[in-house]
PDB file of C-alpha atoms in Angstrom:
ATOM      1  CA  UNK S   1     -26.594 172.584 125.200  1.00 75.00           C
ATOM      2  CA  UNK S   2     -29.001 170.148 126.678  1.00 89.00           C
ATOM      3  CA  UNK S   3     -28.455 168.962 130.540  1.00 89.00           C
ATOM      4  CA  UNK S   4     -28.063 165.135 130.897  1.00 88.00           C
ATOM      5  CA  UNK S   5     -27.175 165.300 134.574  1.00 86.00           C
ATOM      6  CA  UNK S   6     -29.467 163.769 137.423  1.00 83.00           C
ATOM      7  CA  UNK S   7     -31.873 166.253 138.325  1.00 82.00           C
ATOM      8  CA  UNK S   8     -32.149 167.746 134.854  1.00 84.00           C
ATOM      9  CA  UNK S   9     -35.362 168.609 133.272  1.00 87.00           C
ATOM     10  CA  UNK S  10     -36.264 166.081 130.751  1.00 91.00           C
ATOM     11  CA  UNK S  11     -34.621 166.803 127.072  1.00 93.00           C
ATOM     12  CA  UNK S  12     -38.166 167.026 125.496  1.00 93.00           C
ATOM     13  CA  UNK S  13     -38.860 169.944 127.918  1.00 91.00           C
ATOM     14  CA  UNK S  14     -35.456 171.609 127.269  1.00 92.00           C
ATOM     15  CA  UNK S  15     -36.089 171.317 123.606  1.00 93.00           C
ATOM     16  CA  UNK S  16     -39.159 172.884 123.739  1.00 91.00           C
ATOM     17  CA  UNK S  17     -37.706 175.720 125.837  1.00 89.00           C
ATOM     18  CA  UNK S  18     -34.884 176.046 123.226  1.00 92.00           C
ATOM     19  CA  UNK S  19     -37.358 176.312 120.077  1.00 93.00           C
ATOM     20  CA  UNK S  20     -39.925 178.625 122.193  1.00 87.00           C
ATOM     21  CA  UNK S  21     -37.080 180.913 122.725  1.00 85.00           C
ATOM     22  CA  UNK S  22     -35.884 180.745 119.452  1.00 87.00           C
ATOM     23  CA  UNK S  23     -39.664 182.203 118.261  1.00 85.00           C
ATOM     24  CA  UNK S  24     -39.719 184.851 121.209  1.00 76.00           C
ATOM     25  CA  UNK S  25     -36.390 186.163 120.044  1.00 75.00           C
ATOM     26  CA  UNK S  26     -37.675 186.463 116.462  1.00 78.00           C
ATOM     27  CA  UNK S  27     -35.484 183.967 114.851  1.00 86.00           C
ATOM     28  CA  UNK S  28     -38.873 182.446 113.716  1.00 87.00           C
ATOM     29  CA  UNK S  29     -41.579 184.692 112.894  1.00 83.00           C
ATOM     30  CA  UNK S  30     -45.585 183.873 112.372  1.00 81.00           C
ATOM     31  CA  UNK S  31     -45.908 181.669 109.187  1.00 88.00           C
ATOM     32  CA  UNK S  32     -42.247 180.436 109.145  1.00 91.00           C
ATOM     33  CA  UNK S  33     -41.765 176.396 109.173  1.00 94.00           C
ATOM     34  CA  UNK S  34     -39.112 174.979 111.454  1.00 95.00           C
ATOM     35  CA  UNK S  35     -36.484 172.745 111.094  1.00 95.00           C
ATOM     36  CA  UNK S  36     -37.081 169.261 110.225  1.00 94.00           C
ATOM     37  CA  UNK S  37     -37.178 167.128 113.329  1.00 94.00           C
ATOM     38  CA  UNK S  38     -34.379 165.147 111.972  1.00 95.00           C
ATOM     39  CA  UNK S  39     -32.270 168.192 111.778  1.00 95.00           C
ATOM     40  CA  UNK S  40     -33.146 168.955 115.799  1.00 94.00           C
ATOM     41  CA  UNK S  41     -32.448 165.110 116.111  1.00 95.00           C
ATOM     42  CA  UNK S  42     -28.629 165.730 114.786  1.00 94.00           C
ATOM     43  CA  UNK S  43     -27.970 169.492 116.596  1.00 94.00           C
ATOM     44  CA  UNK S  44     -29.005 167.997 120.004  1.00 94.00           C
ATOM     45  CA  UNK S  45     -28.209 164.496 119.893  1.00 94.00           C
ATOM     46  CA  UNK S  46     -32.151 163.460 120.746  1.00 94.00           C
ATOM     47  CA  UNK S  47     -34.288 161.214 119.605  1.00 95.00           C
ATOM     48  CA  UNK S  48     -37.254 161.585 117.380  1.00 95.00           C
ATOM     49  CA  UNK S  49     -39.802 160.776 120.109  1.00 95.00           C
ATOM     50  CA  UNK S  50     -38.015 163.738 122.173  1.00 95.00           C
ATOM     51  CA  UNK S  51     -38.305 166.142 119.120  1.00 95.00           C
ATOM     52  CA  UNK S  52     -41.973 165.570 118.945  1.00 95.00           C
ATOM     53  CA  UNK S  53     -42.708 165.631 122.370  1.00 94.00           C
ATOM     54  CA  UNK S  54     -41.005 168.820 122.153  1.00 93.00           C
ATOM     55  CA  UNK S  55     -43.398 170.249 119.443  1.00 94.00           C
ATOM     56  CA  UNK S  56     -46.558 168.687 120.742  1.00 90.00           C
ATOM     57  CA  UNK S  57     -45.472 171.092 123.988  1.00 86.00           C
ATOM     58  CA  UNK S  58     -45.394 174.054 121.845  1.00 87.00           C
ATOM     59  CA  UNK S  59     -48.510 173.245 120.027  1.00 85.00           C
ATOM     60  CA  UNK S  60     -50.461 173.021 123.104  1.00 75.00           C
ATOM     61  CA  UNK S  61     -49.079 176.464 123.945  1.00 72.00           C
ATOM     62  CA  UNK S  62     -50.133 177.913 120.488  1.00 76.00           C
ATOM     63  CA  UNK S  63     -46.929 178.179 119.084  1.00 82.00           C
ATOM     64  CA  UNK S  64     -46.720 175.694 116.464  1.00 90.00           C
ATOM     65  CA  UNK S  65     -49.022 173.630 114.113  1.00 89.00           C
ATOM     66  CA  UNK S  66     -48.294 170.565 112.495  1.00 90.00           C
ATOM     67  CA  UNK S  67     -49.236 170.507 108.550  1.00 89.00           C
ATOM     68  CA  UNK S  68     -48.892 167.548 106.450  1.00 87.00           C
ATOM     69  CA  UNK S  69     -47.075 167.769 103.516  1.00 87.00           C
ATOM     70  CA  UNK S  70     -45.655 171.104 104.708  1.00 89.00           C
ATOM     71  CA  UNK S  71     -43.956 170.811 108.084  1.00 92.00           C
ATOM     72  CA  UNK S  72     -44.170 172.689 111.634  1.00 94.00           C
ATOM     73  CA  UNK S  73     -45.328 176.260 110.874  1.00 93.00           C
ATOM     74  CA  UNK S  74     -45.000 178.957 113.840  1.00 91.00           C
ATOM     75  CA  UNK S  75     -48.272 180.210 114.622  1.00 84.00           C
ATOM     76  CA  UNK S  76     -47.310 182.184 117.598  1.00 68.00           C
ATOM     77  CA  UNK S  77     -48.221 186.241 117.769  1.00 58.00           C
ATOM     78  CA  UNK S  78     -46.858 188.461 120.194  1.00 51.00           C
ATOM     79  CA  UNK S  79     -49.850 190.476 122.065  1.00 43.00           C
ATOM     80  CA  UNK S  80     -48.379 194.263 122.848  1.00 46.00           C
ATOM     81  CA  UNK S  81     -49.996 196.823 125.086  1.00 40.00           C
ATOM     82  CA  UNK S  82     -48.940 200.609 124.670  1.00 42.00           C
ATOM     83  CA  UNK S  83     -49.270 201.999 128.050  1.00 42.00           C
ATOM     84  CA  UNK S  84     -49.799 205.670 128.751  1.00 44.00           C
ATOM     85  CA  UNK S  85     -48.616 207.079 131.832  1.00 51.00           C
ATOM     86  CA  UNK S  86     -46.084 204.525 132.526  1.00 60.00           C
ATOM     87  CA  UNK S  87     -44.793 203.762 136.023  1.00 58.00           C
ATOM     88  CA  UNK S  88     -41.849 202.592 137.298  1.00 58.00           C
ATOM     89  CA  UNK S  89     -41.710 199.049 139.201  1.00 59.00           C
ATOM     90  CA  UNK S  90     -41.285 201.160 142.561  1.00 57.00           C
ATOM     91  CA  UNK S  91     -44.424 203.408 142.145  1.00 59.00           C
ATOM     92  CA  UNK S  92     -46.381 200.335 140.812  1.00 61.00           C
ATOM     93  CA  UNK S  93     -45.699 198.803 144.370  1.00 58.00           C
ATOM     94  CA  UNK S  94     -45.829 201.896 146.251  1.00 59.00           C
ATOM     95  CA  UNK S  95     -49.668 201.939 145.214  1.00 59.00           C
ATOM     96  CA  UNK S  96     -49.846 198.638 146.859  1.00 54.00           C
ATOM     97  CA  UNK S  97     -48.252 199.879 150.265  1.00 61.00           C
ATOM     98  CA  UNK S  98     -45.195 197.932 149.451  1.00 62.00           C
ATOM     99  CA  UNK S  99     -41.542 199.434 149.635  1.00 68.00           C
ATOM    100  CA  UNK S 100     -38.820 197.790 147.535  1.00 74.00           C
ATOM    101  CA  UNK S 101     -35.182 197.425 147.983  1.00 84.00           C
ATOM    102  CA  UNK S 102     -32.217 196.544 145.570  1.00 89.00           C
ATOM    103  CA  UNK S 103     -30.494 193.603 146.908  1.00 92.00           C
ATOM    104  CA  UNK S 104     -28.483 193.336 143.894  1.00 93.00           C
ATOM    105  CA  UNK S 105     -27.421 196.072 141.273  1.00 96.00           C
ATOM    106  CA  UNK S 106     -24.725 196.087 138.988  1.00 97.00           C
ATOM    107  CA  UNK S 107     -23.541 198.115 135.846  1.00 97.00           C
ATOM    108  CA  UNK S 108     -21.608 196.816 132.670  1.00 97.00           C
ATOM    109  CA  UNK S 109     -20.825 197.934 129.483  1.00 97.00           C
ATOM    110  CA  UNK S 110     -21.870 194.920 126.941  1.00 97.00           C
ATOM    111  CA  UNK S 111     -22.522 193.922 123.548  1.00 96.00           C
ATOM    112  CA  UNK S 112     -26.152 192.945 123.684  1.00 94.00           C
ATOM    113  CA  UNK S 113     -27.812 189.888 122.313  1.00 89.00           C
ATOM    114  CA  UNK S 114     -28.576 190.871 118.579  1.00 88.00           C
ATOM    115  CA  UNK S 115     -32.697 191.118 118.977  1.00 86.00           C
ATOM    116  CA  UNK S 116     -31.659 193.568 121.510  1.00 91.00           C
ATOM    117  CA  UNK S 117     -29.235 195.473 119.739  1.00 90.00           C
ATOM    118  CA  UNK S 118     -31.267 195.650 116.665  1.00 87.00           C
ATOM    119  CA  UNK S 119     -34.287 197.352 118.984  1.00 86.00           C
ATOM    120  CA  UNK S 120     -31.805 199.482 120.280  1.00 90.00           C
ATOM    121  CA  UNK S 121     -30.792 200.629 116.614  1.00 88.00           C
ATOM    122  CA  UNK S 122     -26.941 199.920 117.543  1.00 89.00           C
ATOM    123  CA  UNK S 123     -24.641 198.111 115.192  1.00 87.00           C
ATOM    124  CA  UNK S 124     -23.964 194.502 115.678  1.00 84.00           C
ATOM    125  CA  UNK S 125     -20.619 194.388 118.007  1.00 91.00           C
ATOM    126  CA  UNK S 126     -21.361 197.979 119.484  1.00 94.00           C
ATOM    127  CA  UNK S 127     -22.198 198.150 123.323  1.00 96.00           C
ATOM    128  CA  UNK S 128     -24.676 199.834 125.095  1.00 97.00           C
ATOM    129  CA  UNK S 129     -25.234 199.946 129.294  1.00 98.00           C
ATOM    130  CA  UNK S 130     -26.669 196.956 131.032  1.00 98.00           C
ATOM    131  CA  UNK S 131     -28.335 197.531 134.309  1.00 98.00           C
ATOM    132  CA  UNK S 132     -29.190 194.212 135.974  1.00 97.00           C
ATOM    133  CA  UNK S 133     -30.831 194.399 139.404  1.00 96.00           C
ATOM    134  CA  UNK S 134     -32.870 192.195 141.999  1.00 95.00           C
ATOM    135  CA  UNK S 135     -35.667 193.760 143.472  1.00 91.00           C
ATOM    136  CA  UNK S 136     -37.226 192.995 147.107  1.00 87.00           C
ATOM    137  CA  UNK S 137     -40.102 193.432 149.116  1.00 79.00           C
ATOM    138  CA  UNK S 138     -39.574 192.361 152.984  1.00 69.00           C
ATOM    139  CA  UNK S 139     -36.072 190.844 151.831  1.00 76.00           C
ATOM    140  CA  UNK S 140     -37.973 188.342 149.316  1.00 82.00           C
ATOM    141  CA  UNK S 141     -36.926 188.763 145.647  1.00 89.00           C
ATOM    142  CA  UNK S 142     -39.773 190.112 143.681  1.00 87.00           C
ATOM    143  CA  UNK S 143     -38.036 191.081 140.055  1.00 91.00           C
ATOM    144  CA  UNK S 144     -34.824 190.416 138.395  1.00 96.00           C
ATOM    145  CA  UNK S 145     -34.385 192.814 135.152  1.00 96.00           C
ATOM    146  CA  UNK S 146     -31.567 193.897 132.957  1.00 97.00           C
ATOM    147  CA  UNK S 147     -32.201 197.116 131.365  1.00 97.00           C
ATOM    148  CA  UNK S 148     -30.224 197.737 128.075  1.00 97.00           C
ATOM    149  CA  UNK S 149     -29.460 201.556 127.076  1.00 97.00           C
ATOM    150  CA  UNK S 150     -27.676 203.229 124.479  1.00 95.00           C
ATOM    151  CA  UNK S 151     -24.529 204.936 125.297  1.00 96.00           C
ATOM    152  CA  UNK S 152     -25.260 207.837 123.551  1.00 94.00           C
ATOM    153  CA  UNK S 153     -27.462 208.510 126.575  1.00 95.00           C
ATOM    154  CA  UNK S 154     -23.885 208.877 128.498  1.00 95.00           C
ATOM    155  CA  UNK S 155     -25.104 207.713 131.688  1.00 97.00           C
ATOM    156  CA  UNK S 156     -22.949 206.987 134.634  1.00 96.00           C
ATOM    157  CA  UNK S 157     -21.450 203.370 135.110  1.00 95.00           C
ATOM    158  CA  UNK S 158     -21.891 203.906 139.147  1.00 96.00           C
ATOM    159  CA  UNK S 159     -24.403 200.940 140.185  1.00 96.00           C
ATOM    160  CA  UNK S 160     -25.273 203.073 143.119  1.00 95.00           C
ATOM    161  CA  UNK S 161     -27.121 205.392 140.639  1.00 96.00           C
ATOM    162  CA  UNK S 162     -29.725 202.924 139.873  1.00 95.00           C
ATOM    163  CA  UNK S 163     -30.772 201.439 143.168  1.00 92.00           C
ATOM    164  CA  UNK S 164     -33.870 203.022 143.233  1.00 89.00           C
ATOM    165  CA  UNK S 165     -36.712 204.338 140.872  1.00 88.00           C
ATOM    166  CA  UNK S 166     -34.863 204.401 137.334  1.00 92.00           C
ATOM    167  CA  UNK S 167     -37.270 206.788 135.764  1.00 91.00           C
ATOM    168  CA  UNK S 168     -37.109 209.182 138.767  1.00 90.00           C
ATOM    169  CA  UNK S 169     -33.126 209.062 138.429  1.00 94.00           C
ATOM    170  CA  UNK S 170     -33.489 209.815 134.818  1.00 94.00           C
ATOM    171  CA  UNK S 171     -36.083 212.288 135.342  1.00 92.00           C
ATOM    172  CA  UNK S 172     -34.496 214.231 138.155  1.00 94.00           C
ATOM    173  CA  UNK S 173     -30.351 213.835 137.336  1.00 95.00           C
ATOM    174  CA  UNK S 174     -30.815 214.054 133.235  1.00 95.00           C
ATOM    175  CA  UNK S 175     -33.882 215.370 132.182  1.00 94.00           C
ATOM    176  CA  UNK S 176     -34.847 212.099 130.704  1.00 94.00           C
ATOM    177  CA  UNK S 177     -38.698 211.713 130.944  1.00 91.00           C
ATOM    178  CA  UNK S 178     -40.240 208.317 130.175  1.00 90.00           C
ATOM    179  CA  UNK S 179     -43.181 209.071 128.304  1.00 87.00           C
ATOM    180  CA  UNK S 180     -44.717 206.495 126.470  1.00 87.00           C
ATOM    181  CA  UNK S 181     -43.513 202.372 126.842  1.00 87.00           C
ATOM    182  CA  UNK S 182     -44.483 199.191 124.943  1.00 87.00           C
ATOM    183  CA  UNK S 183     -44.891 196.276 126.884  1.00 85.00           C
ATOM    184  CA  UNK S 184     -44.794 192.626 125.977  1.00 87.00           C
ATOM    185  CA  UNK S 185     -46.043 190.010 128.329  1.00 85.00           C
ATOM    186  CA  UNK S 186     -45.753 186.339 128.135  1.00 87.00           C
ATOM    187  CA  UNK S 187     -45.171 183.085 130.897  1.00 87.00           C
ATOM    188  CA  UNK S 188     -41.745 181.096 130.942  1.00 90.00           C
ATOM    189  CA  UNK S 189     -39.837 178.821 132.774  1.00 91.00           C
ATOM    190  CA  UNK S 190     -36.957 179.929 134.244  1.00 92.00           C
ATOM    191  CA  UNK S 191     -33.480 178.866 133.712  1.00 94.00           C
ATOM    192  CA  UNK S 192     -30.823 178.559 136.304  1.00 93.00           C
ATOM    193  CA  UNK S 193     -29.720 182.474 136.012  1.00 95.00           C
ATOM    194  CA  UNK S 194     -33.651 183.635 136.863  1.00 95.00           C
ATOM    195  CA  UNK S 195     -34.321 181.113 139.311  1.00 93.00           C
ATOM    196  CA  UNK S 196     -30.570 181.831 141.357  1.00 94.00           C
ATOM    197  CA  UNK S 197     -31.480 185.626 141.131  1.00 95.00           C
ATOM    198  CA  UNK S 198     -35.299 185.136 142.284  1.00 92.00           C
ATOM    199  CA  UNK S 199     -34.575 182.576 144.897  1.00 90.00           C
ATOM    200  CA  UNK S 200     -36.669 179.673 143.031  1.00 88.00           C
ATOM    201  CA  UNK S 201     -36.882 176.107 141.503  1.00 88.00           C
ATOM    202  CA  UNK S 202     -35.167 176.242 138.189  1.00 90.00           C
ATOM    203  CA  UNK S 203     -37.849 175.166 135.720  1.00 91.00           C
ATOM    204  CA  UNK S 204     -40.411 177.299 137.816  1.00 89.00           C
ATOM    205  CA  UNK S 205     -43.286 179.099 135.945  1.00 88.00           C
ATOM    206  CA  UNK S 206     -42.023 182.890 135.664  1.00 91.00           C
ATOM    207  CA  UNK S 207     -43.916 186.328 134.486  1.00 89.00           C
ATOM    208  CA  UNK S 208     -41.805 187.910 131.786  1.00 92.00           C
ATOM    209  CA  UNK S 209     -42.246 191.305 130.887  1.00 90.00           C
ATOM    210  CA  UNK S 210     -40.310 193.068 127.907  1.00 92.00           C
ATOM    211  CA  UNK S 211     -40.845 197.064 127.926  1.00 92.00           C
ATOM    212  CA  UNK S 212     -39.390 199.588 125.305  1.00 91.00           C
ATOM    213  CA  UNK S 213     -39.471 202.963 127.043  1.00 91.00           C
ATOM    214  CA  UNK S 214     -39.631 206.101 125.247  1.00 91.00           C
ATOM    215  CA  UNK S 215     -39.093 209.868 126.386  1.00 89.00           C
ATOM    216  CA  UNK S 216     -40.662 213.068 126.091  1.00 89.00           C
ATOM    217  CA  UNK S 217     -39.530 213.151 122.375  1.00 88.00           C
ATOM    218  CA  UNK S 218     -40.701 210.114 121.137  1.00 87.00           C
ATOM    219  CA  UNK S 219     -36.604 208.693 121.314  1.00 91.00           C
ATOM    220  CA  UNK S 220     -36.136 205.382 122.978  1.00 92.00           C
ATOM    221  CA  UNK S 221     -34.542 204.909 126.203  1.00 95.00           C
ATOM    222  CA  UNK S 222     -34.133 201.517 126.326  1.00 95.00           C
ATOM    223  CA  UNK S 223     -35.256 197.925 127.032  1.00 95.00           C
ATOM    224  CA  UNK S 224     -35.902 196.290 129.974  1.00 95.00           C
ATOM    225  CA  UNK S 225     -36.608 192.587 130.196  1.00 95.00           C
ATOM    226  CA  UNK S 226     -37.789 191.533 133.731  1.00 94.00           C
ATOM    227  CA  UNK S 227     -39.130 188.193 135.352  1.00 95.00           C
ATOM    228  CA  UNK S 228     -41.217 188.005 137.826  1.00 90.00           C
ATOM    229  CA  UNK S 229     -42.057 184.710 140.204  1.00 86.00           C
ATOM    230  CA  UNK S 230     -45.537 183.532 138.676  1.00 77.00           C
ATOM    231  CA  UNK S 231     -46.504 182.087 142.185  1.00 66.00           C
ATOM    232  CA  UNK S 232     -46.530 185.050 143.558  1.00 62.00           C
ATOM    233  CA  UNK S 233     -47.216 188.027 141.173  1.00 58.00           C
ATOM    234  CA  UNK S 234     -49.950 188.843 138.528  1.00 58.00           C
ATOM    235  CA  UNK S 235     -50.662 191.508 136.195  1.00 56.00           C
ATOM    236  CA  UNK S 236     -54.078 192.534 135.628  1.00 54.00           C
ATOM    237  CA  UNK S 237     -54.862 194.840 132.794  1.00 51.00           C
ATOM    238  CA  UNK S 238     -58.216 196.947 132.482  1.00 52.00           C
ATOM    239  CA  UNK S 239     -60.178 197.024 129.340  1.00 47.00           C
TER     240      UNK S 239
END
């Protein structure tokens, strides 16, 4: 649903974000043809100019390409890095002399979004454990994350268990050692929920990292989706 109240992002930018998320979430893959402009017009109640501005924005990001006689084709591929000897965010920050604290830590048993459920290998409608945390340095939020773990791991619902390093807790208390991870990195615009948790403006650029972590037996531990303020965080990979 597009917001039309005073102060909202331009409609074309909101629509651009919606289409981008549908590509990021796997609804449309590389080579797929997006719905016709008229379909977006009817669904969102916007003009053709608004739809074209949204598609032009996606084209500039390399997500889509207009092809005469065919339509708008998805051209976006994710870049994934496989990391060996993975570290928790707490350990990453310790290397920079920064001590982290959790200013929000909550747990819930929820039915996850379909792409997450598929990656976790659980059925549609089945629940998983979701751990939501906001980690801060010197009182300033630096990461907002949601971690989804299958209930088959039999982890407690107590939020106090997850206030510090998740990997350290899993290793010490449950013998689950994070041995490998696959990370996906991308730049996105913050929605209201992300902005409120990171204490930034809605629509501000944030750094998104989606991590699939595996234990010492190569079994999936869970999936974490984390957001970092773009103006205060960068990530360097040595090749």
